[in-house]
Coordinates of C-alpha atoms and ligand atoms in Angstrom, one line a residue:
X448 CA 110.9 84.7 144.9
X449 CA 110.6 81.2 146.6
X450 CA 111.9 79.1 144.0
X451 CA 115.0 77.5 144.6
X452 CA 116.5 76.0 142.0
X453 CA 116.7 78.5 139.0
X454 CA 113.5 78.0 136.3
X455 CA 114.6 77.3 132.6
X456 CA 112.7 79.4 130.2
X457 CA 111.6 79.1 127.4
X458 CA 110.8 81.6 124.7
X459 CA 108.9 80.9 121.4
X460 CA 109.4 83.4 118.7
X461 CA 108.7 81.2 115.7
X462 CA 106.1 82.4 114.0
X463 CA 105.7 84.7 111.1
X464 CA 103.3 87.1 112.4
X465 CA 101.2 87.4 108.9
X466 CA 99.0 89.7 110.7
X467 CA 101.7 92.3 111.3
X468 CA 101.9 92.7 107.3
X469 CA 105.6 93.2 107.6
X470 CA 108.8 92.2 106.1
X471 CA 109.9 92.3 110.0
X472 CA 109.6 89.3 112.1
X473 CA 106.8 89.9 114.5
X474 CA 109.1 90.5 117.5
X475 CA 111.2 92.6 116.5
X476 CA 108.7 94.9 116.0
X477 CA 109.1 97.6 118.9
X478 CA 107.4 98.5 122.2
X479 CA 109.3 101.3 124.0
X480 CA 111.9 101.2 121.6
X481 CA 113.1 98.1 122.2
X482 CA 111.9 94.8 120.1
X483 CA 109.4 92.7 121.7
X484 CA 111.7 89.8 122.0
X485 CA 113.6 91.9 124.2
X486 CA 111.5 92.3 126.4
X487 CA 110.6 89.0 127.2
X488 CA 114.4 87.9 127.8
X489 CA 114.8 90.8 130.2
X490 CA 111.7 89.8 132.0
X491 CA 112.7 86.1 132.0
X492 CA 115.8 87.5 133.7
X493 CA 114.4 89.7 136.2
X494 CA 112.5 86.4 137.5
X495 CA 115.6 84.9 137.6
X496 CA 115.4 81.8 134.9
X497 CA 118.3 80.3 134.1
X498 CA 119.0 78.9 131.1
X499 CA 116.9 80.9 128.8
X500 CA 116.2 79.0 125.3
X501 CA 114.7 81.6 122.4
X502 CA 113.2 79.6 119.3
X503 CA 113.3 80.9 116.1
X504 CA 112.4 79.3 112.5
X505 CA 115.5 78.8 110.5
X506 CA 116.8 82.2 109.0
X507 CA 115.8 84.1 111.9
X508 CA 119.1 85.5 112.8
X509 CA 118.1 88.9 113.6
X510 CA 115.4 87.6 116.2
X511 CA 118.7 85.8 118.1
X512 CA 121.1 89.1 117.6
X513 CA 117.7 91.2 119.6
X514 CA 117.4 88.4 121.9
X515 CA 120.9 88.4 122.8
X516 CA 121.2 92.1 123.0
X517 CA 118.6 91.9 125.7
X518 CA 121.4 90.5 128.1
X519 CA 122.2 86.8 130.0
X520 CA 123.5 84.2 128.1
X521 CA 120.8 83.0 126.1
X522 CA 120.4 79.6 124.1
X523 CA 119.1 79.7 120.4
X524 CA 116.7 76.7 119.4
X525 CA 115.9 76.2 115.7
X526 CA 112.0 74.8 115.2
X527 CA 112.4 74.0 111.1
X528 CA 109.2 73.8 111.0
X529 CA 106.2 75.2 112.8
X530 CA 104.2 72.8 113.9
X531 CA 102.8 73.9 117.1
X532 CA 103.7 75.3 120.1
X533 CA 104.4 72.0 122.2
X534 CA 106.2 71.3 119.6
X535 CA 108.3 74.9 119.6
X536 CA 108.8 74.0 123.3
X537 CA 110.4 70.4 122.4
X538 CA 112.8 72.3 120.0
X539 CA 114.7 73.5 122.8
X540 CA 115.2 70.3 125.0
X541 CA 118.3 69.3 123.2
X542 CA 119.6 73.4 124.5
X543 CA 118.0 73.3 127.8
X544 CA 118.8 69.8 128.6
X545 CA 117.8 68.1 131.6
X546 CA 115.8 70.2 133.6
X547 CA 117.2 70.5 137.3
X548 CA 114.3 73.7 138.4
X549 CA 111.3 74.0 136.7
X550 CA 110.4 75.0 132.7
X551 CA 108.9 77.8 132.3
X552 CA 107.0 79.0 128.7
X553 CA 106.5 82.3 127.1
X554 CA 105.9 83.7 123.8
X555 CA 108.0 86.3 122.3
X556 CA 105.4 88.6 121.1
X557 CA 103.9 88.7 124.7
X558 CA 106.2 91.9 125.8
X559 CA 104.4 92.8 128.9
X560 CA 104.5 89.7 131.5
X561 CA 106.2 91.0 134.3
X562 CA 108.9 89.0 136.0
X563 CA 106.8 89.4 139.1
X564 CA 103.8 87.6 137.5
X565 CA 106.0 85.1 136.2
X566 CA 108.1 84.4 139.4
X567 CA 104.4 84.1 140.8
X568 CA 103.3 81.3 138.4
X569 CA 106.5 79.3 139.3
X570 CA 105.7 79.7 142.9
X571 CA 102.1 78.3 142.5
X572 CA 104.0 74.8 141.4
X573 CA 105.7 74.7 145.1
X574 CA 102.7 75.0 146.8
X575 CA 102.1 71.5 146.7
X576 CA 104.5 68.6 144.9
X577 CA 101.2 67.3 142.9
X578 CA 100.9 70.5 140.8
X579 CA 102.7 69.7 137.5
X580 CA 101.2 72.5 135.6
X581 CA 100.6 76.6 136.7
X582 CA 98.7 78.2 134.0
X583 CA 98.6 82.1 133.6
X584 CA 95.3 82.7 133.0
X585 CA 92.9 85.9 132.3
X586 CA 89.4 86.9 131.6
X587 CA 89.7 89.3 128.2
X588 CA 86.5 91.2 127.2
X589 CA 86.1 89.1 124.0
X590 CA 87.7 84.9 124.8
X591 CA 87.9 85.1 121.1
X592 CA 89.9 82.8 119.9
X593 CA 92.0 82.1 123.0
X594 CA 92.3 78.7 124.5
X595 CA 89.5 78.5 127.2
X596 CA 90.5 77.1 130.5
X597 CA 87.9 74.1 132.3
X598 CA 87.9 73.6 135.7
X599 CA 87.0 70.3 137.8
X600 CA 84.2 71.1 140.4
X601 CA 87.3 72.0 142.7
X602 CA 88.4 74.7 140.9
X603 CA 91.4 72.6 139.6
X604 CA 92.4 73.0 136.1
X605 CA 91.3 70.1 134.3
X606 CA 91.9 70.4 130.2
X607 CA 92.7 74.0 128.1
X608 CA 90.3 73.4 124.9
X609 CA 91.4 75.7 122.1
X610 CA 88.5 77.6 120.4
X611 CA 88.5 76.0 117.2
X612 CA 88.3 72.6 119.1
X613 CA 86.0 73.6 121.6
X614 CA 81.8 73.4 122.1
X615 CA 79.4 75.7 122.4
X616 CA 79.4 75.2 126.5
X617 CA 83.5 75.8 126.3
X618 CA 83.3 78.9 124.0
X619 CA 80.9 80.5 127.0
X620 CA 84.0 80.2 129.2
X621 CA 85.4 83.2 130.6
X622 CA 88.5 82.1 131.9
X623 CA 91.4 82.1 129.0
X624 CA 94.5 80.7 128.6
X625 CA 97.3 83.7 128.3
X626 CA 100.1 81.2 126.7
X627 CA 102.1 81.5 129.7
X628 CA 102.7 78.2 131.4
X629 CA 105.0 76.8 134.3
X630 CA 105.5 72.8 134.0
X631 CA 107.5 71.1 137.1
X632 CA 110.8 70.2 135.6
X633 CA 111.0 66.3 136.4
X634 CA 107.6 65.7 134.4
X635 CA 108.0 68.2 131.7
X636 CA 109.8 66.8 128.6
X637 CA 108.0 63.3 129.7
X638 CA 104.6 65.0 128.8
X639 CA 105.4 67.2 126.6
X640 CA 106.6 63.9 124.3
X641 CA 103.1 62.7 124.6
X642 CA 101.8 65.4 122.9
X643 CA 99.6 64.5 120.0
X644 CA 98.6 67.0 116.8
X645 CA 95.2 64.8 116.6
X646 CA 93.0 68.4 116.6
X647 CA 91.7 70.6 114.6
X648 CA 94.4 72.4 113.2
X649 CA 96.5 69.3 113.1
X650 CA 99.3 71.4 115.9
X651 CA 100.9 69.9 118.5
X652 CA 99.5 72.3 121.3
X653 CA 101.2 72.6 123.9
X654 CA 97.9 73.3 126.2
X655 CA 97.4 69.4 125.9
X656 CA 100.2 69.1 128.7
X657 CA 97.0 69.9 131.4
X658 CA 95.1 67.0 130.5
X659 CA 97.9 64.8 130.2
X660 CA 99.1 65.9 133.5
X661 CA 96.1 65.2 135.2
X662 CA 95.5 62.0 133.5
X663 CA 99.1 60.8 134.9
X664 CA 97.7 61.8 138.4
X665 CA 99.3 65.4 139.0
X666 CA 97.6 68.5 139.7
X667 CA 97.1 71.6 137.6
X668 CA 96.5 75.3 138.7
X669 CA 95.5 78.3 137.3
X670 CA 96.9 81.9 138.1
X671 CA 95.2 85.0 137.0
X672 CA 96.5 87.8 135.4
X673 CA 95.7 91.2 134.4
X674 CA 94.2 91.2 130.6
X675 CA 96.7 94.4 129.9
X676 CA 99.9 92.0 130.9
X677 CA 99.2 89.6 128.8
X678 CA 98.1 91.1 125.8
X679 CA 99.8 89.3 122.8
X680 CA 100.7 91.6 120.0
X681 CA 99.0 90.1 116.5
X682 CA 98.7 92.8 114.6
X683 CA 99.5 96.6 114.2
X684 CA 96.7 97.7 115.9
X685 CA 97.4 95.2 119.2
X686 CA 101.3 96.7 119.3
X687 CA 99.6 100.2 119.7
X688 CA 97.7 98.8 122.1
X689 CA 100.9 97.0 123.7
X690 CA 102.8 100.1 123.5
X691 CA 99.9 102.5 125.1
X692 CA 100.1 99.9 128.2
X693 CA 104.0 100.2 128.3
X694 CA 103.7 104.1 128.1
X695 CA 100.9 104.0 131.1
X696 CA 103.3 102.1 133.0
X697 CA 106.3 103.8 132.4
X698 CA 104.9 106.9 133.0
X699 CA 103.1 105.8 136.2
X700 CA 106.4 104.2 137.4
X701 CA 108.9 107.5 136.9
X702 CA 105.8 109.8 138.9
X703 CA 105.7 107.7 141.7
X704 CA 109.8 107.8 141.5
X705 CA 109.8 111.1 142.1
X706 CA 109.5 112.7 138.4
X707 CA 106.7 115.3 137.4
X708 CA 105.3 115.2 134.5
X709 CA 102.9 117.7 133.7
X710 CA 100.8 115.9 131.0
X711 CA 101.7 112.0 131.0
X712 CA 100.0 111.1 128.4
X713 CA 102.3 113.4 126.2
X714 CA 105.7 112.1 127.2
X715 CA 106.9 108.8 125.8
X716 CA 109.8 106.9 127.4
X717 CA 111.8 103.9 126.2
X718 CA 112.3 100.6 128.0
X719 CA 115.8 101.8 129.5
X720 CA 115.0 105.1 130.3
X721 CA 116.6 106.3 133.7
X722 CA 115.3 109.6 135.1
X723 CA 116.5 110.6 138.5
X724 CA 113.9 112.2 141.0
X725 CA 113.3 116.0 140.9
X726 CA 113.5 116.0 137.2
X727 CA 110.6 118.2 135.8
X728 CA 109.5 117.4 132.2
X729 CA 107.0 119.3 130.3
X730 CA 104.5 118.1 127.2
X731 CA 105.3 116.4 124.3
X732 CA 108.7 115.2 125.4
X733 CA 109.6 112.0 123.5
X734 CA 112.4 109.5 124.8
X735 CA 114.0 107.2 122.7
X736 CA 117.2 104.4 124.5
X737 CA 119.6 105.2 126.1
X738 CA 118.9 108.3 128.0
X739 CA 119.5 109.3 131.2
X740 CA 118.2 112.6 133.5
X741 CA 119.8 113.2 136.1
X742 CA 118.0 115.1 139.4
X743 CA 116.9 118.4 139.0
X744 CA 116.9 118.8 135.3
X745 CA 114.1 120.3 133.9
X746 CA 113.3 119.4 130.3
X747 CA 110.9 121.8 128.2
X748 CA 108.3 120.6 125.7
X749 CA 108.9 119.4 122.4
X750 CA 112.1 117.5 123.1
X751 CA 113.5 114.6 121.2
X752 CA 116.0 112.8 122.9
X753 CA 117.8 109.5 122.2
X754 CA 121.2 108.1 123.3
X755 CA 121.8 111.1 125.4
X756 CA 122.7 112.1 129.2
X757 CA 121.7 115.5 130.6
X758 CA 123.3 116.4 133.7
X759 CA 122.1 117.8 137.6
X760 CA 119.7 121.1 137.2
X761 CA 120.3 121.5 133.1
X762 CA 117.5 122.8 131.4
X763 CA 116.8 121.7 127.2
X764 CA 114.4 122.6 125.0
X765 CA 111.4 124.1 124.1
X766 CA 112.1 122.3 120.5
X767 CA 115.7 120.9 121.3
X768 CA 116.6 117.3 119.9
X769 CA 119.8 115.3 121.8
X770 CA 120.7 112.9 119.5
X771 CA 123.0 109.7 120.3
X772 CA 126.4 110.5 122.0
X773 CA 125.1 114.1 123.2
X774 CA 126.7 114.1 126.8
X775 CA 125.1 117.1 128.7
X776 CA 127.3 117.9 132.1
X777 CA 125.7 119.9 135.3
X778 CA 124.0 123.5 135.1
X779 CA 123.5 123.0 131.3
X780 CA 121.5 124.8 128.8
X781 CA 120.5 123.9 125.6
X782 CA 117.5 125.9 124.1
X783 CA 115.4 125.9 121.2
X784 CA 116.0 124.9 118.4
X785 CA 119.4 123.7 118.9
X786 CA 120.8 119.9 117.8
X787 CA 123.8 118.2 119.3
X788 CA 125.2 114.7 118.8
X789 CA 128.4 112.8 119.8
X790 CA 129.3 115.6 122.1
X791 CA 130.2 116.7 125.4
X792 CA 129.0 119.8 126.4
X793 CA 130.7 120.8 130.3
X794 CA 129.2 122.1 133.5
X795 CA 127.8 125.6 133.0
X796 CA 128.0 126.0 129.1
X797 CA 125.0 127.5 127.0
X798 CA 124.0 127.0 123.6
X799 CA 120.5 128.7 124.1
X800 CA 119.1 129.3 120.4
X801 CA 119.3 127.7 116.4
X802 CA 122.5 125.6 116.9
X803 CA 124.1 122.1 115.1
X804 CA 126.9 120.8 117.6
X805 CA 128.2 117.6 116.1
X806 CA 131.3 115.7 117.1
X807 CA 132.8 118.3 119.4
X808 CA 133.6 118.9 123.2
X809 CA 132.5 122.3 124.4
X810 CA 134.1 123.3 127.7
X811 CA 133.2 124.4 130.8
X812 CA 131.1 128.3 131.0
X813 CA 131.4 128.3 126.9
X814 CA 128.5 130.4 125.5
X815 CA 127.7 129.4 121.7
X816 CA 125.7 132.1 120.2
X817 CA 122.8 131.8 118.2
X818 CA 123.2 130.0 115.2
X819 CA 126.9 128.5 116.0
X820 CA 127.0 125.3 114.0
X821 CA 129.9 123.1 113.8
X822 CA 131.1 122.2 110.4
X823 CA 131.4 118.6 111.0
X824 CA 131.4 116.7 107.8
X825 CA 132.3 117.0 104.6
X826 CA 130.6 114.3 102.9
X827 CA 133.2 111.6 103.2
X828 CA 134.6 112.5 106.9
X829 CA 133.7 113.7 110.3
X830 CA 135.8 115.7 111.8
X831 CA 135.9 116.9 115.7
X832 CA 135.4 120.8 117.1
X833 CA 137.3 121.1 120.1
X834 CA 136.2 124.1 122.5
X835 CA 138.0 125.4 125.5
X836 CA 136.1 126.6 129.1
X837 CA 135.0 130.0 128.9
X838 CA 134.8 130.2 125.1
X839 CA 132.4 133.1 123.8
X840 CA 131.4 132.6 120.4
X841 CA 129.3 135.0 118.5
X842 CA 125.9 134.6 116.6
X843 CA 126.1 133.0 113.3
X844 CA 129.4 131.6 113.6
X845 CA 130.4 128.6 111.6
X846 CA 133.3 126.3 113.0
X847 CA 134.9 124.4 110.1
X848 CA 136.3 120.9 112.0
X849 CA 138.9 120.1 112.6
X850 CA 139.5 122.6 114.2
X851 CA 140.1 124.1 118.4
X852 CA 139.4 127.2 119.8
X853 CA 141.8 128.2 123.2
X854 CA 140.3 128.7 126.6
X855 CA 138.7 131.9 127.4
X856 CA 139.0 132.7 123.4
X857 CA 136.0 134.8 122.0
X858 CA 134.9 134.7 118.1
X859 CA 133.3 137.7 116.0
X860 CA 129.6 137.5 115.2
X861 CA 129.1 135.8 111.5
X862 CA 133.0 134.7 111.6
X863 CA 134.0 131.3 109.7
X864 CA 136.7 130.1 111.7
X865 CA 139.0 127.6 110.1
X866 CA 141.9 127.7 111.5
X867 CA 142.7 127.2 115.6
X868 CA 142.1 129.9 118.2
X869 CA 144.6 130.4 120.9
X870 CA 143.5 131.3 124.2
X871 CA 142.3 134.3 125.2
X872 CA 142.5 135.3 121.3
X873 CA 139.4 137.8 119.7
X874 CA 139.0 135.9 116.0
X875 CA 137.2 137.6 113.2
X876 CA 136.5 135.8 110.1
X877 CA 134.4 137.5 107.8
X878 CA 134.9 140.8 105.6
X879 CA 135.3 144.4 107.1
X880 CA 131.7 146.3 106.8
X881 CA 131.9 149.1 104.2
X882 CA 129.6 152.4 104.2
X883 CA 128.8 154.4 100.9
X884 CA 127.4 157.7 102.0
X885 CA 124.5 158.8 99.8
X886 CA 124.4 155.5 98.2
X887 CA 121.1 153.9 99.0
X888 CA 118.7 157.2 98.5
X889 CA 121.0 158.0 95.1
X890 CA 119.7 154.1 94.6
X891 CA 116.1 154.9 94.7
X892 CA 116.1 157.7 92.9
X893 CA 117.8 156.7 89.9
X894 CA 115.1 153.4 90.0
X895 CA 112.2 155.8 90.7
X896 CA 113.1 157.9 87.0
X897 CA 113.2 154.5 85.0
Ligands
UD1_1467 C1 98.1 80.0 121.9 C2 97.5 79.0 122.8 C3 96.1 79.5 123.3 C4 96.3 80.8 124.0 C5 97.0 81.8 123.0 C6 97.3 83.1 123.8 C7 98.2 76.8 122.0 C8 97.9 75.6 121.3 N1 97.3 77.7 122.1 O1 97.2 80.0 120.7 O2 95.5 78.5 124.2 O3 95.0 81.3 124.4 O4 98.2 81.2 122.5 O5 97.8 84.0 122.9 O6 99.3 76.9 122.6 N2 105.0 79.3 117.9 C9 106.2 78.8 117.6 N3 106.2 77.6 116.8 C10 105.1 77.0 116.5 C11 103.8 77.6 116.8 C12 103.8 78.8 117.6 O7 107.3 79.3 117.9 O8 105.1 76.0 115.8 C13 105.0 80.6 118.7 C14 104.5 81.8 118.0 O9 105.5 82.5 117.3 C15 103.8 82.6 119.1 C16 103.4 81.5 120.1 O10 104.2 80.4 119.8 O11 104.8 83.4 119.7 C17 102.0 81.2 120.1 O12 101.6 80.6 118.9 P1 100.2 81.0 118.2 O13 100.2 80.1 116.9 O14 100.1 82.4 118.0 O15 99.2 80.4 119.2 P2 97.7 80.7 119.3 O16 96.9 80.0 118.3 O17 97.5 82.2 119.5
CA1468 CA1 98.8 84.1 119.0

């Protein structure tokens, strides 16, 4: 990054999104778990911008809460109505202010620019002081409706004509406009203002700004871009699309970080996923946030895991599901079939088969048996199941919370414990077995004379 002075951003997220058919604002809708909004903020911040303005229509208070939860300290513009992009962009001034670095534009349902790309186009306006305007630019496989970028004889940007406004010799163009564009801060709000809605869909566009620019003397510039990083999502069928891209990269990204994955296309990571190197994941493995794997673990197929940490060389799964607050420690194992959430579970415990573990803290070397289950609610409360190191409980066991069982204690198969365990206690809570000699085959022969 060569830019000096800190880029403002700007990020428009006023629009309804029709296409989405949703009840949702459009970008809040989620790639890699995390709303799209978010992703542009944390983008905007990897390149560094500073202020970052999000505009929303009025009402759109969940769209500021995502944008916000994305990190930095992030101005909220309110465009009452929505009236065109340059327009969206002129919403923020009063938040951004004058600009001191340059003003940078993105959409909010545009989740894959990287900050790379973007720190790129702001770079392209250093390279000489006449360039007013960088536009990210890319060559999809159908221009569609996109804004079609012309070029002077030079190969400098001359005018973006929008599709509806363009002729037939503009529709043939190639070259589109993305929507991302860098304007040089001490021209920007001066030609934004100039900005007329005299086109066909009666819009202030903000793609105007080129022509304006060059007809005030400055230079514009084009950068191009990959079509997958600057797909904008639109509908249902394009945030599949989105999210497939963000999976391929993801997925690409952990490999080359030192993560195997023995089918890719199977295992599905979110936005904040952290995965140490060595870590071995099988098929069908599904991430949602806020996990984290830490080296050597080794992860079996059919896993779904969300808010939770597995520790150094643990092993989960086949078929185990971490929910949020599951806190795995070193040398773990969790197997099939087995739930856990808000817990810890310490270095060396096993809870291998058919188990619920639910608000508790399971000590060091424990062994849970098949079919342990922690009794954690009940139906108004939750209540915590505290488990000492070297605990062995037996299959079946039900642990009525709250409720602590001593170090080193061991439980009866089938018990229902409800009351503390001290340590180094045996517990049995279920009724002795009984034998009636004779009384099964007396059984079948008094059924076989009826
Ligand atoms: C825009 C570009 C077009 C480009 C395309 C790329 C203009 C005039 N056209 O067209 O050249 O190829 O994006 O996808 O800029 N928004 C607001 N307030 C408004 C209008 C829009 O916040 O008043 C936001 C939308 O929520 C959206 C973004 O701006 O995030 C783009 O608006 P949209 O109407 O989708 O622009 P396009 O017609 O797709
Ligand atoms: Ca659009």
């Amino acid at each position: 990054m060569t830019t000096h002075i800190p880029a403002a951003a700007v990020i428009l997220a006023a629009g309804k999104g029709t296409r989405m058919k949703s009840q949702l604002p459009k970008v809040l809708h989620k790639v890699g778990g995390f709303p799209m909004i978010g992703h542009s903020v944390h983008h905007a911040l990897g390149a560094g911008c500073a202020p970052i303005a999000v505009v929303t229509a009025p009402g759109m208070e969940d769209v500021a809460q995502a944008a916000r939860a994305a990190g930095g300290d992030l101005d909220i513009a309110i465009q009452k109505e929505q009236l065109g992009t340059a327009h969206a962009v002129l919403a923020a001034r009063a938040a951004l202010g004058e600009l001191e670095g340059h003003l940078l534009v993105l959409y909010g349902d545009t989740p894959l620019v990287t900050a790379e790309t973007m720190s790129a186009l702001l770079d392209a306006l250093d390279d000489r002081p006449s360039n007013a305007v960088a536009v990210l630019g890319f060559t999809p496989d159908d221009p569609g409706a996109y804004g079609r970028l012309v070029l002077d004889d030079e190969g400098q940007l001359l005018r973006i004509v929008e599709a509806k406004d363009a002729d037939e010799d503009e529709r043939a163009i190639e070259l589109c406009n993305s929507g991302v564009i860098a304007l040089r801060g001490t021209v920007a709000w001066a030609l934004l203002n100039q900005i007329t809605n005299d086109n066909a869909k009666g819009e202030y566009y903000l793609t105007d700004v080129v022509a304006l620019a060059r007809a005030a003397g400055h230079q514009a510039v084009v950068i191009e871009a990959d079509a997958d990083e600057v797909l904008g999502v639109n509908s249902r069928g394009e945030l599949a699309v989105a999210e497939a891209i963000f999976q391929y990269r993801a997925r690409q990204k952990y490999m080359e970080a030192g993560v195997t994955l023995i089918d890719p296309d199977s295992v599905f990571f979110a936005a904040d996923t952290v995965i140490e190197p060595d870590v071995l994941i099988e098929p069908n493995v599904f991430f949602g946030p806020g996990v984290s794997i830490k080296r050597g673990a080794h992860i079996k197929a059919f896993c779904h895991i969300e808010g939770a940490s597995v520790g150094e060389d643990s092993v989960v799964g086949p078929f185990a599901r971490l929910r949020p607050g599951a806190a795995l420690g070193s040398d773990v194992k969790v197997g099939n079939f087995v739930e856990i959430k808000q817990s810890d579970v310490a270095s060396g415990a096993k809870i291998s088969h058919l188990s619920y573990i639910g608000d508790a803290s399971i000590g060091r070397d424990a062994n849970l048996g098949a079919g342990t289950i922690t009794c954690n609610y009940d139906g108004y409360n939750k209540y915590r199941t505290v488990i000492g190191r070297d605990v062995f409980v037996g299959s079946n066991s039900a642990l009525v919370a709250p409720i602590t069982i001593g170090d080193g204690a061991m439980i009866a198969a089938g018990s229902t414990i409800t009351h503390d365990i001290t340590a180094d206690a045996l517990a049995l809570a279920r009724t002795r077995q009984e034998e009636k000699q004779q009384w099964a085959k007396d059984f079948r022969g008094r059924q076989k004379k009826k």
